[in-house]
Amino acid sequence: YCALKPDSLHHLPVHPLWQSPLTIPGGTRQSPINIQWRDSVYDPFLKPLKISYDPATCLHIWNNGYSFLVEFDDSTDRSIIDGGPLENQYRLKQFHFHWGAINDWGSEHTVDCKFYPAELHLVHWNAVVYPTFEEAVMEGDGLAVIGVFLKLGARHEGLQTLVDALPAVKHKDTVIEFDVFDPSCLMPSCPDYWTYAGSLTTPPLTESVTWIIKKQPIEVDEDQLEAFRMLLFTSDGEEEKRMVDNFRPLQPLMNRTVRSSFQ
Ligand code: SG5
Ligand code: ZN
């Protein structure tokens, strides 16, 4: 298994969200996991992932006290993904990030036990089969989440639009309008991905997610990560707690195979 350095363990999430159970009794497909590159199995039948987002479906940015969410109008099929491991199309609901207090950790998934400083999650639901997001959350094929690792490097111009808006949602429970944003600008150019059957990484931790983890990270700079770390877990008037280390610890792979779209 993979361990964070012992002197860093006190950074693991201690957050009101996790006052509910830390695990699901009898869970067999929990997330996140370590992706052991040499144990992943190339699947030549995996199709390329097709992404088709309409920037006008973007609605607002919301600090929900655990991350910041960029939410989309999911009442129609205007922002969807299909292909990849998916049997039908899935609608974009929101995206959010997980990150660390420092650059040594912060991602939820790891590759060969390597943590990245942050990870982007684009959350989609199966509106072909289920009438609402809430129902899809409860079903094995209900959700598809694209995971993208963030690594330290050059400033990301697409992300900067978002970073510039963050001071306005510094406190928990603040929302601002954020219309017109195309999250495909946050997608790495390389089409390669890993995929496996898993769960939400926050309560309710339901085992409803087809994970699609992009192999290539995107580059962001130190200032952009620092802007994430200026956000607060706390509401206006409370003693300020920085929003950092909002990731779930690694979960056992159990009886699962991670497939790769590439050789
Ligand atoms: C679900 O999981 C949650 C999100 C949560 C992600 O999409 O939604 C529900 O449980 C509603 C039924 O929570 C919210 O949207 C707040 C209501 O996202 C977060 O909490 C932000 C980190 C977690 O998804 S993930 O597995 O991709 N990390
Ligand atoms: Zn997430």
Coordinates of N, CA and C in Angstrom, one line a residue, residues 60-72 94-99 118-123 150 159-176 178 181 186 224-233 243-244 246:
H60 N -22.8 28.6 -11.8 CA -22.2 29.3 -10.7 C -21.1 28.6 -10.0
I61 N -20.4 29.3 -9.1 CA -19.3 28.6 -8.3 C -19.8 28.7 -6.8
W62 N -19.7 27.6 -6.1 CA -20.2 27.4 -4.8 C -19.2 26.9 -3.9
N63 N -18.9 27.6 -2.8 CA -18.1 27.0 -1.7 C -19.0 26.2 -0.8
N64 N -18.9 24.9 -0.9 CA -19.8 24.0 -0.1 C -19.2 23.6 1.3
G65 N -18.1 24.2 1.6 CA -17.5 23.9 2.9 C -16.5 22.7 2.9
Y66 N -16.4 22.1 1.7 CA -15.4 21.0 1.6 C -14.5 21.2 0.4
S67 N -15.1 21.8 -0.7 CA -14.4 22.1 -1.9 C -15.1 23.3 -2.5
F68 N -14.7 23.7 -3.7 CA -15.6 24.7 -4.5 C -16.1 23.9 -5.7
L69 N -17.4 24.1 -5.9 CA -18.0 23.4 -7.0 C -18.4 24.4 -8.1
V70 N -18.1 24.0 -9.3 CA -18.6 24.8 -10.5 C -19.8 24.0 -11.0
E71 N -21.0 24.5 -10.9 CA -22.2 23.8 -11.3 C -22.8 24.2 -12.6
F72 N -23.4 23.2 -13.3 CA -23.9 23.3 -14.6 C -25.4 23.0 -14.7
Q94 N -21.4 18.9 -12.3 CA -20.5 19.9 -11.6 C -19.1 19.4 -11.7
F95 N -18.1 20.3 -11.5 CA -16.7 19.9 -11.3 C -16.2 20.6 -10.0
H96 N -15.2 20.0 -9.4 CA -14.6 20.5 -8.2 C -13.2 19.9 -8.1
F97 N -12.4 20.3 -7.1 CA -11.0 19.9 -6.9 C -10.8 19.4 -5.5
H98 N -9.7 18.6 -5.4 CA -9.2 18.2 -4.1 C -7.7 18.6 -4.1
W99 N -7.2 19.1 -3.0 CA -5.8 19.6 -2.9 C -5.3 19.5 -1.5
A118 N -2.9 18.2 -6.6 CA -4.4 18.4 -6.6 C -4.9 17.5 -7.7
E119 N -6.3 17.4 -7.6 CA -7.0 16.5 -8.6 C -8.3 17.2 -8.9
L120 N -8.6 17.3 -10.2 CA -9.9 17.8 -10.7 C -10.9 16.6 -10.9
H121 N -12.1 16.8 -10.5 CA -13.2 15.8 -10.7 C -14.4 16.5 -11.5
L122 N -14.7 15.9 -12.7 CA -15.8 16.4 -13.4 C -16.9 15.3 -13.3
V123 N -18.0 15.6 -12.6 CA -19.0 14.7 -12.2 C -20.2 14.7 -13.2
L150 N -3.4 17.5 -11.3 CA -2.7 18.8 -11.4 C -1.3 18.7 -10.9
L159 N -7.5 27.8 -16.3 CA -7.8 27.7 -14.9 C -7.9 29.1 -14.3
Q160 N -7.1 30.0 -14.8 CA -6.9 31.3 -14.2 C -8.2 32.1 -14.1
T161 N -9.1 31.9 -15.1 CA -10.4 32.5 -15.1 C -11.2 32.2 -13.8
L162 N -11.0 30.9 -13.4 CA -11.7 30.3 -12.2 C -11.0 30.9 -11.0
V163 N -9.7 30.9 -11.0 CA -8.8 31.3 -9.9 C -9.2 32.8 -9.5
D164 N -9.4 33.6 -10.6 CA -9.7 35.0 -10.4 C -11.0 35.2 -9.6
A165 N -11.9 34.2 -9.8 CA -13.2 34.3 -9.1 C -13.2 33.8 -7.7
L166 N -12.2 33.1 -7.3 CA -12.2 32.4 -6.0 C -12.3 33.3 -4.8
P167 N -11.7 34.5 -4.8 CA -11.8 35.3 -3.6 C -13.3 35.7 -3.2
A168 N -14.2 35.7 -4.2 CA -15.6 36.0 -4.0 C -16.3 34.8 -3.3
V169 N -15.7 33.6 -3.3 CA -16.4 32.4 -2.6 C -15.5 31.9 -1.5
K170 N -14.8 32.9 -0.9 CA -13.8 32.5 0.2 C -14.5 31.7 1.3
H171 N -15.6 32.1 1.7 CA -16.3 31.5 2.9 C -17.2 30.4 2.5
K172 N -17.4 29.4 3.4 CA -18.4 28.4 3.2 C -19.8 29.0 2.9
D173 N -20.6 28.3 2.1 CA -21.9 28.7 1.8 C -22.1 30.0 0.9
T174 N -21.0 30.4 0.3 CA -21.1 31.5 -0.6 C -21.2 31.0 -2.1
V175 N -22.0 31.7 -2.9 CA -22.2 31.3 -4.3 C -22.1 32.5 -5.1
I176 N -21.4 32.4 -6.2 CA -21.4 33.5 -7.2 C -21.8 33.0 -8.6
F178 N -21.4 32.4 -12.3 CA -20.2 32.1 -13.2 C -20.7 31.5 -14.5
F181 N -18.3 29.1 -19.0 CA -17.0 28.5 -18.8 C -17.0 27.1 -19.5
L186 N -9.7 22.4 -19.4 CA -9.0 21.9 -18.3 C -8.5 20.4 -18.6
Q224 N -1.5 29.6 -8.4 CA -2.9 29.0 -8.6 C -3.3 28.1 -7.5
L225 N -2.3 27.2 -7.1 CA -2.5 26.3 -6.0 C -2.7 27.1 -4.7
E226 N -2.0 28.2 -4.5 CA -2.1 29.0 -3.3 C -3.5 29.7 -3.3
A227 N -4.0 30.0 -4.4 CA -5.4 30.6 -4.5 C -6.4 29.6 -4.0
F228 N -6.2 28.3 -4.3 CA -7.1 27.3 -3.7 C -7.0 27.2 -2.2
R229 N -5.8 27.4 -1.7 CA -5.5 27.2 -0.3 C -5.9 28.4 0.5
M230 N -6.3 29.5 -0.2 CA -6.8 30.7 0.5 C -8.3 30.6 0.8
L231 N -9.0 29.6 0.2 CA -10.4 29.4 0.5 C -10.5 28.9 1.9
L232 N -11.7 28.9 2.5 CA -12.0 28.5 3.9 C -13.0 27.5 4.0
F233 N -12.8 26.5 4.9 CA -13.8 25.5 5.3 C -15.0 26.2 6.0
M243 N -9.1 25.9 3.7 CA -9.6 24.7 2.9 C -8.4 24.1 2.3
V244 N -7.9 23.1 3.0 CA -6.7 22.3 2.5 C -6.9 20.8 2.9
N246 N -8.5 18.3 1.5 CA -9.9 17.9 1.4 C -9.9 16.7 0.5

